[in-house]
Coordinates of C-alpha atoms in Angstrom, one line a residue:
Chain V
M1 CA 33.8 -19.7 14.4
P2 CA 30.8 -17.3 14.5
T3 CA 27.9 -18.1 12.2
K4 CA 27.6 -15.7 9.2
M5 CA 24.3 -14.0 9.3
R6 CA 22.2 -12.3 6.6
R7 CA 19.8 -9.4 7.4
S8 CA 16.2 -10.2 6.8
L9 CA 13.2 -7.8 7.0
L10 CA 12.6 -8.9 10.6
G11 CA 16.0 -9.8 11.9
Y12 CA 19.0 -12.0 10.9
L13 CA 19.2 -15.5 9.4
P14 CA 22.2 -17.8 9.1
V15 CA 23.6 -17.8 5.5
D16 CA 23.4 -21.6 5.6
S17 CA 19.7 -21.6 6.2
P18 CA 18.1 -24.1 3.8
I19 CA 15.5 -21.4 2.9
F20 CA 18.2 -19.7 0.8
S21 CA 18.4 -22.7 -1.5
L22 CA 14.9 -21.6 -2.8
H23 CA 14.5 -19.0 -5.4
P24 CA 13.1 -15.7 -4.1
M25 CA 10.1 -16.1 -6.3
T26 CA 9.3 -19.5 -4.7
R27 CA 9.5 -17.8 -1.3
L28 CA 7.3 -15.0 -2.4
L29 CA 4.7 -17.4 -3.8
F30 CA 4.9 -19.3 -0.5
L31 CA 3.4 -16.2 1.2
L32 CA 0.8 -15.8 -1.4
I33 CA -0.3 -19.5 -1.6
V34 CA 0.1 -20.6 2.0
S35 CA -1.6 -17.5 3.2
A36 CA -4.7 -18.7 1.4
Y37 CA -4.9 -21.8 3.5
P38 CA -6.2 -20.2 6.7
M39 CA -8.5 -18.0 4.6
I40 CA -10.1 -21.1 3.1
V41 CA -10.0 -23.5 6.0
R42 CA -11.9 -22.7 9.1
L43 CA -11.5 -26.1 10.7
P44 CA -9.5 -25.3 13.9
E45 CA -7.7 -28.6 14.0
L46 CA -6.3 -28.1 10.5
N47 CA -5.2 -24.5 11.4
V48 CA -3.5 -25.7 14.6
A49 CA -1.7 -28.3 12.4
G50 CA -0.8 -25.5 10.0
S51 CA 0.6 -23.5 12.9
I52 CA 2.6 -26.5 14.2
F53 CA 3.9 -27.0 10.6
M54 CA 4.9 -23.3 10.5
L55 CA 6.8 -23.6 13.8
A56 CA 8.6 -26.7 12.3
L57 CA 9.5 -24.6 9.3
F58 CA 10.9 -21.9 11.5
R59 CA 13.1 -24.5 13.1
V60 CA 14.2 -26.1 9.8
S61 CA 14.9 -22.7 8.3
K62 CA 17.0 -21.8 11.3
V63 CA 14.9 -18.8 12.1
D64 CA 15.4 -17.7 15.7
L65 CA 12.1 -18.6 17.5
R66 CA 12.6 -15.7 19.8
V67 CA 11.3 -13.6 17.0
I68 CA 7.8 -15.0 17.8
K69 CA 8.2 -13.9 21.4
N70 CA 8.3 -10.3 20.3
Y71 CA 4.7 -10.7 19.2
K72 CA 3.4 -12.5 22.3
M73 CA 1.6 -9.4 23.5
A74 CA 0.1 -8.9 20.1
F75 CA -1.2 -12.5 20.3
V76 CA -2.7 -11.9 23.7
N77 CA -4.3 -8.6 22.7
L78 CA -5.6 -10.2 19.5
F79 CA -7.3 -12.9 21.6
F80 CA -9.0 -10.4 23.9
V81 CA -10.1 -8.2 21.0
I82 CA -11.7 -11.1 19.1
A83 CA -13.2 -12.7 22.3
I84 CA -14.7 -9.3 23.3
A85 CA -15.9 -8.6 19.8
Y86 CA -17.7 -12.0 19.5
T87 CA -19.0 -12.0 23.1
F88 CA -20.6 -8.5 22.9
F89 CA -21.4 -8.2 19.3
G90 CA -21.7 -11.9 18.2
G91 CA -25.4 -11.8 18.4
Y92 CA -27.8 -14.0 20.3
N93 CA -30.0 -16.9 19.3
P94 CA -32.4 -18.7 21.7
D95 CA -30.6 -22.0 20.7
Y96 CA -27.3 -20.7 22.1
R97 CA -26.0 -22.1 25.3
V98 CA -25.6 -19.2 27.8
L99 CA -22.5 -19.7 30.0
I100 CA -22.7 -16.5 32.1
E101 CA -25.0 -13.5 32.1
L102 CA -23.2 -10.1 32.7
G103 CA -26.2 -7.8 33.2
P104 CA -27.8 -7.5 29.7
V105 CA -24.9 -9.3 28.1
K106 CA -25.2 -13.1 27.6
V107 CA -21.9 -14.8 27.2
C108 CA -22.7 -17.8 24.9
W109 CA -20.6 -20.8 24.1
E110 CA -21.4 -20.5 20.4
N111 CA -19.9 -17.0 20.3
L112 CA -16.8 -18.0 22.2
R113 CA -16.4 -21.0 19.8
W114 CA -16.5 -18.6 16.9
A115 CA -13.9 -16.4 18.6
M116 CA -11.6 -19.5 19.0
V117 CA -12.1 -20.5 15.4
V118 CA -11.2 -17.0 14.1
Y119 CA -8.3 -16.7 16.6
I120 CA -6.7 -20.0 15.5
Q121 CA -7.1 -19.0 11.9
L122 CA -5.4 -15.7 12.5
I123 CA -2.6 -17.3 14.5
F124 CA -1.8 -19.5 11.5
A125 CA -1.9 -16.5 9.2
I126 CA 0.3 -14.3 11.5
L127 CA 2.9 -17.1 11.8
I128 CA 3.1 -17.3 8.0
M129 CA 3.7 -13.6 7.8
I130 CA 6.3 -13.6 10.5
F131 CA 8.1 -16.5 8.7
F132 CA 8.0 -14.6 5.5
L133 CA 9.4 -11.4 7.0
S134 CA 12.0 -13.4 8.9
T135 CA 13.3 -15.1 5.8
M136 CA 13.0 -12.4 3.1
R137 CA 15.1 -9.4 2.3
E138 CA 14.1 -6.4 0.4
R139 CA 16.3 -7.8 -2.4
D140 CA 14.4 -11.1 -2.4
I141 CA 11.1 -9.3 -2.7
V142 CA 12.3 -7.2 -5.7
V143 CA 13.8 -10.3 -7.4
G144 CA 10.7 -12.4 -6.7
L145 CA 8.4 -9.8 -8.1
R146 CA 10.7 -9.2 -11.1
A147 CA 10.7 -13.0 -11.7
L148 CA 6.9 -12.8 -11.8
R149 CA 7.3 -10.1 -14.4
V150 CA 6.0 -7.4 -12.2
P151 CA 7.2 -4.0 -13.6
F152 CA 10.5 -2.8 -11.9
V153 CA 8.8 0.4 -10.7
L154 CA 6.2 -1.5 -8.7
A155 CA 8.8 -4.1 -7.4
Y156 CA 11.2 -1.4 -6.4
M157 CA 8.4 0.6 -4.7
A158 CA 7.3 -2.5 -2.7
G159 CA 10.9 -2.9 -1.5
L160 CA 11.3 0.8 -0.7
A161 CA 8.0 0.8 1.2
L162 CA 9.1 -2.1 3.3
R163 CA 12.5 -0.5 4.0
S164 CA 10.8 2.8 4.9
I165 CA 8.9 1.1 7.6
G166 CA 12.2 0.1 9.2
L167 CA 13.7 3.5 8.7
S168 CA 10.6 5.2 10.2
I169 CA 10.9 3.0 13.3
I170 CA 14.6 4.0 13.6
D171 CA 13.6 7.7 13.2
F172 CA 10.8 7.3 15.8
N173 CA 13.2 5.8 18.3
T174 CA 15.7 8.6 17.7
I175 CA 12.9 11.2 18.2
R176 CA 11.7 9.5 21.3
E177 CA 15.2 9.4 22.8
A178 CA 15.6 13.1 21.9
E179 CA 12.3 14.0 23.5
K180 CA 13.2 12.0 26.6
A181 CA 16.5 13.8 26.8
R182 CA 14.4 17.0 27.0
A183 CA 12.3 15.6 29.8
L184 CA 9.3 14.5 27.7
D185 CA 8.5 10.9 28.4
L186 CA 5.1 9.9 27.1
Q187 CA 5.2 6.6 28.9
A188 CA 5.0 8.5 32.2
L189 CA 2.0 10.6 31.2
P190 CA -1.7 9.8 31.6
F191 CA -3.5 8.6 28.4
S192 CA -5.1 12.0 27.7
E193 CA -1.8 13.8 27.9
K194 CA -0.2 11.1 25.7
V195 CA -2.7 11.8 22.9
K196 CA -2.2 15.6 23.3
K197 CA 1.6 15.4 23.2
F198 CA 1.8 12.7 20.4
G199 CA 2.1 15.6 17.9
M200 CA 5.6 16.1 19.4
Y201 CA 6.5 12.8 17.8
I202 CA 4.4 12.9 14.7
V203 CA 5.5 16.3 13.4
P204 CA 9.3 15.6 13.3
L205 CA 8.6 12.0 12.1
V206 CA 6.6 13.3 9.1
A207 CA 9.2 16.0 8.4
L208 CA 12.0 13.4 8.4
A209 CA 10.0 11.1 6.1
I210 CA 9.5 14.0 3.7
R211 CA 13.2 14.8 3.8
R212 CA 14.1 11.1 3.2
S213 CA 11.8 10.9 0.2
D214 CA 13.4 14.0 -1.2
E215 CA 16.9 12.5 -0.7
V216 CA 15.9 9.2 -2.3
S217 CA 14.4 11.1 -5.2
N218 CA 17.7 13.1 -5.7
A219 CA 19.8 9.9 -5.4
L220 CA 17.5 8.1 -7.9
D221 CA 17.9 10.9 -10.5
S222 CA 21.7 11.1 -9.9
R223 CA 22.0 7.4 -10.7
G224 CA 20.3 7.8 -14.0
F225 CA 17.0 6.4 -13.0
R226 CA 14.3 7.5 -15.4
F227 CA 10.6 7.0 -14.5
T228 CA 9.2 5.1 -17.5
G229 CA 5.9 4.2 -15.9
L230 CA 5.1 0.5 -15.8
K231 CA 7.5 -0.3 -18.7
S232 CA 11.0 -1.2 -17.5
G233 CA 12.6 0.2 -20.7
K234 CA 16.1 -1.0 -21.4
R235 CA 16.8 -1.8 -17.7
T236 CA 19.0 -4.9 -17.2
D237 CA 17.9 -7.4 -14.5
Y238 CA 21.4 -8.1 -13.4
I239 CA 20.5 -9.2 -9.8
L240 CA 17.7 -11.4 -11.1
S241 CA 20.0 -13.1 -13.5
K242 CA 22.1 -14.3 -10.5
Y243 CA 19.2 -16.6 -9.4
R244 CA 18.1 -19.8 -11.0
M245 CA 15.0 -21.9 -10.5
T246 CA 15.9 -25.4 -9.5
K247 CA 14.0 -28.7 -9.3
L248 CA 13.5 -28.1 -5.6
D249 CA 11.7 -24.8 -6.5
Y250 CA 9.4 -26.5 -8.9
A251 CA 8.7 -29.3 -6.4
V252 CA 7.9 -26.9 -3.6
L253 CA 5.7 -24.8 -5.9
A254 CA 3.9 -27.9 -7.2
G255 CA 3.4 -29.2 -3.7
M256 CA 1.9 -25.9 -2.5
G257 CA -0.3 -25.6 -5.6
V258 CA -1.6 -29.1 -5.3
F259 CA -2.3 -28.7 -1.6
L260 CA -4.2 -25.5 -2.3
A261 CA -6.1 -27.0 -5.1
G262 CA -6.9 -30.0 -2.9
I263 CA -8.2 -27.8 -0.1
I264 CA -10.4 -25.8 -2.4
L265 CA -11.8 -29.0 -4.0
I266 CA -12.4 -30.7 -0.7
S267 CA -14.1 -27.7 0.8
I268 CA -16.4 -27.4 -2.3
Y269 CA -17.3 -31.1 -2.8
T270 CA -17.2 -32.5 0.8
D271 CA -17.9 -31.3 4.3
W272 CA -14.7 -32.8 5.7
L273 CA -13.4 -29.3 6.3
A274 CA -16.7 -27.9 7.6
L275 CA -16.7 -26.6 11.1
E276 CA -19.2 -29.3 12.1
S277 CA -16.4 -31.8 11.7
S278 CA -14.5 -30.0 14.5
L279 CA -14.1 -31.4 18.0
L280 CA -15.3 -27.9 19.2
Y281 CA -18.7 -28.6 17.7
R282 CA -19.0 -31.9 19.6
I283 CA -18.6 -30.2 23.0
Chain K
M1 CA 43.5 25.1 -25.0
A2 CA 40.9 22.3 -25.1
E3 CA 37.3 23.1 -24.6
P4 CA 36.4 22.9 -20.9
I5 CA 34.2 20.0 -19.9
I6 CA 32.4 22.2 -17.4
R7 CA 31.6 25.8 -18.1
V8 CA 29.7 27.9 -15.6
E9 CA 28.8 31.3 -16.9
G10 CA 27.3 34.1 -14.7
L11 CA 25.4 31.6 -12.6
K12 CA 23.0 33.2 -10.2
W13 CA 20.7 31.0 -8.1
K14 CA 18.0 31.9 -5.5
Y15 CA 16.0 29.2 -3.8
E16 CA 12.2 29.6 -3.9
G17 CA 11.1 31.7 -1.0
S18 CA 14.5 33.1 -0.3
R19 CA 15.3 36.9 -0.8
D20 CA 19.0 36.5 -1.2
W21 CA 20.9 35.0 -4.1
V22 CA 22.9 31.9 -3.0
L23 CA 25.2 32.2 -6.0
K24 CA 25.8 35.7 -7.3
G25 CA 27.1 35.5 -10.8
V26 CA 29.7 32.7 -10.7
D27 CA 32.1 31.9 -13.6
L28 CA 34.1 28.8 -13.6
E29 CA 35.8 26.5 -16.2
I30 CA 37.0 23.0 -15.5
H31 CA 38.9 20.9 -18.0
Q32 CA 38.8 17.1 -18.6
G33 CA 40.9 15.2 -16.2
E34 CA 41.4 18.0 -13.6
F35 CA 41.2 17.3 -9.9
V36 CA 39.5 20.3 -8.4
G37 CA 39.1 21.2 -4.7
I38 CA 36.4 23.5 -3.8
V39 CA 36.7 25.2 -0.4
G40 CA 34.9 27.9 1.5
P41 CA 33.1 28.6 4.7
N42 CA 29.6 27.2 5.5
D43 CA 26.7 28.7 3.7
S44 CA 28.9 30.2 1.0
G45 CA 27.1 28.3 -1.8
K46 CA 29.5 25.3 -2.3
T47 CA 26.8 22.7 -2.2
T48 CA 24.5 24.7 -4.5
L49 CA 27.3 25.1 -6.9
A50 CA 28.0 21.3 -6.8
M51 CA 24.3 20.5 -7.3
S52 CA 24.2 22.8 -10.3
L53 CA 27.0 20.7 -11.9
N54 CA 24.8 17.6 -12.1
G55 CA 21.5 19.5 -12.8
L56 CA 19.9 18.9 -9.4
V57 CA 19.8 22.7 -9.4
P58 CA 17.7 23.8 -11.2
N59 CA 15.8 20.6 -12.1
N60 CA 15.0 19.2 -8.7
Y61 CA 14.8 22.4 -6.6
P62 CA 12.4 25.3 -7.2
G63 CA 14.1 28.6 -7.5
V64 CA 15.3 31.4 -9.8
M65 CA 18.3 30.8 -12.1
E66 CA 20.3 33.2 -14.3
G67 CA 23.3 32.4 -16.4
R68 CA 24.0 28.9 -17.5
V69 CA 25.9 25.7 -16.7
V70 CA 27.2 23.5 -19.6
V71 CA 28.4 20.1 -18.6
D72 CA 29.9 17.8 -21.2
G73 CA 28.0 19.7 -23.8
M74 CA 24.7 19.6 -21.9
D75 CA 23.0 22.7 -20.8
T76 CA 21.7 21.7 -17.3
R77 CA 18.4 23.6 -18.0
E78 CA 17.7 21.6 -21.1
H79 CA 18.6 18.2 -19.8
S80 CA 17.2 16.1 -17.0
V81 CA 19.3 15.0 -14.0
A82 CA 19.1 11.4 -15.3
E83 CA 20.5 12.5 -18.7
I84 CA 23.3 14.5 -17.1
A85 CA 24.0 11.5 -14.8
E86 CA 25.4 9.7 -17.9
S87 CA 28.4 12.2 -17.6
V88 CA 28.3 13.3 -14.0
G89 CA 28.4 11.1 -10.9
F90 CA 27.4 12.7 -7.6
V91 CA 28.4 11.6 -4.1
F92 CA 26.3 13.2 -1.3
P93 CA 27.7 14.2 2.1
D94 CA 25.5 11.7 4.0
P95 CA 26.2 8.3 2.7
E96 CA 22.9 6.9 4.0
S97 CA 20.8 9.4 2.2
Q98 CA 22.0 8.1 -1.2
F99 CA 21.5 4.4 -0.7
L100 CA 18.9 3.0 -2.9
S101 CA 19.2 -0.7 -2.2
M102 CA 19.6 -3.1 0.7
T103 CA 22.8 -4.9 -0.3
V104 CA 26.1 -3.5 -1.4
E105 CA 25.9 -5.5 -4.7
E106 CA 22.6 -4.0 -5.7
E107 CA 23.7 -0.6 -4.7
V108 CA 26.8 -0.7 -6.9
V109 CA 25.0 -2.1 -9.9
F110 CA 21.8 0.0 -9.6
A111 CA 22.9 2.7 -12.0
L112 CA 24.4 0.2 -14.4
E113 CA 21.1 -1.7 -14.6
N114 CA 19.3 1.6 -15.2
R115 CA 21.6 2.1 -18.3
G116 CA 20.7 -1.3 -19.6
L117 CA 24.3 -2.5 -19.9
P118 CA 25.1 -6.1 -20.7
R119 CA 25.4 -8.4 -17.6
E120 CA 29.0 -9.2 -18.3
E121 CA 29.9 -5.5 -18.4
I122 CA 27.9 -4.8 -15.2
E123 CA 29.9 -7.6 -13.5
E124 CA 33.2 -6.3 -14.8
R125 CA 32.5 -2.7 -13.7
M126 CA 31.2 -3.8 -10.3
W127 CA 34.4 -5.6 -9.5
W128 CA 36.6 -2.8 -10.8
A129 CA 34.7 -0.2 -8.6
L130 CA 34.9 -2.4 -5.6
E131 CA 38.6 -3.0 -6.0
L132 CA 39.3 0.7 -6.5
T133 CA 37.4 1.5 -3.3
N134 CA 38.9 -1.4 -1.4
I135 CA 35.5 -3.1 -0.6
P136 CA 36.0 -6.8 0.1
E137 CA 33.9 -9.4 -1.8
D138 CA 32.1 -10.6 1.4
Y139 CA 30.5 -7.2 1.7
L140 CA 28.3 -7.8 -1.4
E141 CA 25.4 -9.4 0.5
K142 CA 25.6 -6.9 3.4
P143 CA 23.1 -4.1 3.8
P144 CA 25.1 -0.8 3.3
Y145 CA 23.3 0.7 6.3
E146 CA 25.2 -1.7 8.6
L147 CA 28.7 -0.7 7.5
S148 CA 30.9 1.8 9.3
G149 CA 30.8 5.4 8.1
G150 CA 33.9 5.2 6.0
E151 CA 32.7 1.9 4.4
K152 CA 29.3 3.4 3.7
Q153 CA 30.9 6.4 1.9
R154 CA 33.3 4.0 0.0
V155 CA 30.2 2.0 -1.2
A156 CA 28.6 5.3 -2.3
I157 CA 31.7 6.2 -4.2
A158 CA 32.0 2.7 -5.7
S159 CA 28.3 3.0 -6.9
V160 CA 29.2 6.3 -8.7
L161 CA 32.6 5.0 -10.0
A162 CA 30.9 2.0 -11.5
M163 CA 29.0 4.4 -13.8
R164 CA 32.5 5.5 -15.1
P165 CA 31.3 9.0 -15.5
K166 CA 33.5 11.6 -17.1
I167 CA 33.0 13.9 -14.1
I168 CA 32.6 13.0 -10.4
V169 CA 31.4 15.5 -7.9
L170 CA 31.9 14.7 -4.3
D171 CA 30.1 17.1 -1.9
E172 CA 31.9 17.1 1.4
P173 CA 32.3 13.3 1.3
T174 CA 34.0 13.2 4.7
S175 CA 31.9 15.7 6.6
M176 CA 29.8 13.0 8.4
L177 CA 32.6 10.6 9.1
D178 CA 34.9 9.9 12.1
P179 CA 38.7 10.3 11.6
I180 CA 39.2 6.7 10.4
G181 CA 36.3 7.0 8.0
K182 CA 37.7 10.3 6.7
T183 CA 41.1 8.8 6.1
E184 CA 39.5 5.8 4.2
V185 CA 37.7 8.2 1.9
I186 CA 40.8 10.3 1.3
E187 CA 42.7 7.1 0.4
V188 CA 40.0 6.3 -2.2
L189 CA 40.3 9.8 -3.6
T190 CA 44.0 9.3 -3.9
E191 CA 43.5 6.0 -5.7
M192 CA 41.0 7.7 -8.0
K193 CA 43.5 10.4 -8.8
R194 CA 46.2 7.8 -9.5
R195 CA 44.2 5.3 -11.5
Y196 CA 41.0 6.9 -12.9
N197 CA 41.5 9.7 -15.3
A198 CA 38.2 11.5 -14.7
T199 CA 37.4 15.0 -13.8
V200 CA 37.0 15.0 -10.0
I201 CA 35.5 17.9 -8.1
V202 CA 35.7 17.6 -4.3
I203 CA 34.1 20.0 -1.8
E204 CA 36.2 19.4 1.3
H205 CA 37.1 21.0 4.5
R206 CA 40.2 18.8 5.0
L207 CA 42.5 21.1 3.0
E208 CA 45.7 19.2 4.1
D209 CA 44.4 16.1 2.3
I210 CA 42.9 17.7 -0.8
A211 CA 45.6 20.3 -1.5
P212 CA 48.3 17.7 -2.5
L213 CA 45.8 15.9 -4.8
A214 CA 44.3 19.0 -6.5
D215 CA 45.3 20.5 -9.8
K216 CA 43.1 23.5 -9.1
M217 CA 41.6 25.0 -6.0
V218 CA 38.4 27.1 -6.0
L219 CA 37.4 29.4 -3.2
V220 CA 33.7 30.0 -2.9
Y221 CA 32.8 32.9 -0.6
R222 CA 29.3 34.4 -0.1
G223 CA 28.0 33.2 -3.5
T224 CA 31.1 34.4 -5.4
I225 CA 34.4 32.8 -6.6
P226 CA 37.1 35.3 -5.5
K227 CA 40.0 32.9 -6.3
V228 CA 40.8 30.0 -8.6
A229 CA 44.4 28.9 -8.8
P230 CA 46.7 25.9 -8.7
P231 CA 47.2 24.8 -5.1
R232 CA 50.6 26.4 -4.5
E233 CA 49.4 29.7 -5.9
F234 CA 46.1 29.4 -4.1
F235 CA 47.7 28.9 -0.7
Q236 CA 50.5 31.4 -1.3
D237 CA 48.5 34.3 0.2
V238 CA 47.4 32.8 3.6
D239 CA 46.1 36.1 4.8
F240 CA 43.7 36.4 1.9
L241 CA 42.3 32.9 2.7
L242 CA 42.0 33.8 6.4
E243 CA 40.1 36.9 5.4
H244 CA 37.7 34.7 3.6
D245 CA 37.2 32.3 6.5
V246 CA 39.3 29.5 5.0
F247 CA 41.9 28.1 7.4
P248 CA 44.9 26.7 5.5
P249 CA 46.7 23.6 6.7
D250 CA 49.3 24.1 9.4
V251 CA 52.3 23.6 7.1
M252 CA 51.2 26.5 4.9
V253 CA 50.6 28.7 8.0
L254 CA 54.1 27.8 9.1
A255 CA 55.6 28.7 5.7
N256 CA 53.7 32.0 5.7
E257 CA 55.0 32.8 9.2
L258 CA 58.6 32.0 8.1
R259 CA 58.1 34.2 5.1
R260 CA 56.9 37.0 7.2
R261 CA 60.0 36.8 9.4
G262 CA 62.2 36.8 6.3
L263 CA 63.4 33.2 6.8
Y264 CA 61.8 31.7 3.7
D265 CA 60.9 32.9 0.3
G266 CA 60.0 29.8 -1.7
P267 CA 56.8 28.1 -2.8
V268 CA 54.2 27.1 -0.2
P269 CA 54.6 23.5 1.0
M270 CA 51.8 21.1 0.3
T271 CA 52.8 18.3 2.7
V272 CA 54.5 17.8 6.0
D273 CA 57.5 16.3 4.2
E274 CA 57.9 19.5 2.1
A275 CA 57.6 21.6 5.2
E276 CA 60.2 19.5 7.0
S277 CA 62.7 20.0 4.2
I278 CA 62.0 23.8 4.3
V279 CA 62.7 23.8 8.0
R280 CA 65.8 21.7 7.7
G281 CA 67.0 24.0 5.0
I282 CA 66.6 27.0 7.2
L283 CA 68.3 25.2 10.1
G284 CA 71.1 24.1 7.9
R285 CA 71.8 27.7 6.8
R286 CA 72.3 28.8 10.4

């Protein structure tokens, strides 16, 4: 029997994924709390451990790991951007160990080490975001925000913004196919021509976006939606009422909170999480 | 006779920047519970007339308006679209353009949440609308964008039906659908006619499907309404309709041809079955 799937912001997820046993608010707070870890912790070993933990979470939540493959070029590009940025603009100190000299540019170990530290931090952060987008639906975000007492207008706008990204990608592909059918293929053109002809994509894309916003506005009015600013007025939270916080939610939230507090306290009162504790600094 | 639920008086409308009036002094009365089919060629002003019934014209489109439209006691110039939506549900031609949520369930309850109805009532109305439009329970969690064309339009209709408006306006609800989708939507309209005693106004090109359901047919032509009549009377003069770029169903054209040849003198048939019995009658006489 085929597995029933549920559409997420970044793909599909089996309906029996354990992640769905958590309240959308817990999943939303997961993004907010766990995203703070790589921002606080610079120690590469801990961020590598975090990345491995995220991969395990992908597996446990039954997220298709192929979703990460879609971003492999982004990971590679990110590495080169960071490496180049730190190599050429990382500064120079006479204490630095020079690995290679490329004309006036000195490639130093210390700068490369910084590049690696930042890159590993970003990998952890990106994996958290991919996991979030792979397991959340627009509905979950609206419910999560409403559970956090965020005004409906803001919650709905957040959901609409996320959806509009997807719709714009669909529109862009449609325009690209239409342009190709009329013998305009940007991929086959040199870079300067690509830039010049990009307007051919942008103009219809913007026109479509304006038309879509007009249609959404008419549809909202026709369904009796009244813009009441940040006050939700008499609106009923029917969808929100279908979700209940469970002991598991409280346990996960407590675990994440305690871990975050622990990291903050350790980084303030000890040097265990300092970069000097890293193996990279012993090389 | 009872007061009409919709009264259009001398309605003239011109979109901003346009030199020509789209509607050129339209008068129309529609009564509670009537099923009205609006027909006419493209660019005749049907959609503008439909949008004037729920206040999108003049509230959401800039332009010049003369005359007035009173819907369920509300002058559309004095009430917002959201206020008029309490009485008028509107189904757009493109089902995707009217979706506001990413699951069928959210879509159907969206307007009910806006009204602040109790949860139990929202639930009851949702199931009622889904049942009327034949949408299975396991669609609730699906994104409406991923359904077939007919299913999408059924979800759109269910979302409007759940509001239980006194008036439902459907602007070419089958125009963007494949033949199966069109049939699905027509089946829903038939169910609405049978089980939901609202005023239903349908702009539709599939006359063979709408004519048997309608209590009244309205012809819109170049911004005017040259004919309003019950379906049999409306289709009686086929030549008049053809002159106004409306192509009646084949059964009516057949009856017209038989009448022209002096073989038939009765009322115009609305269905294939009625046409069959007319033909059998003629053959039987010979």
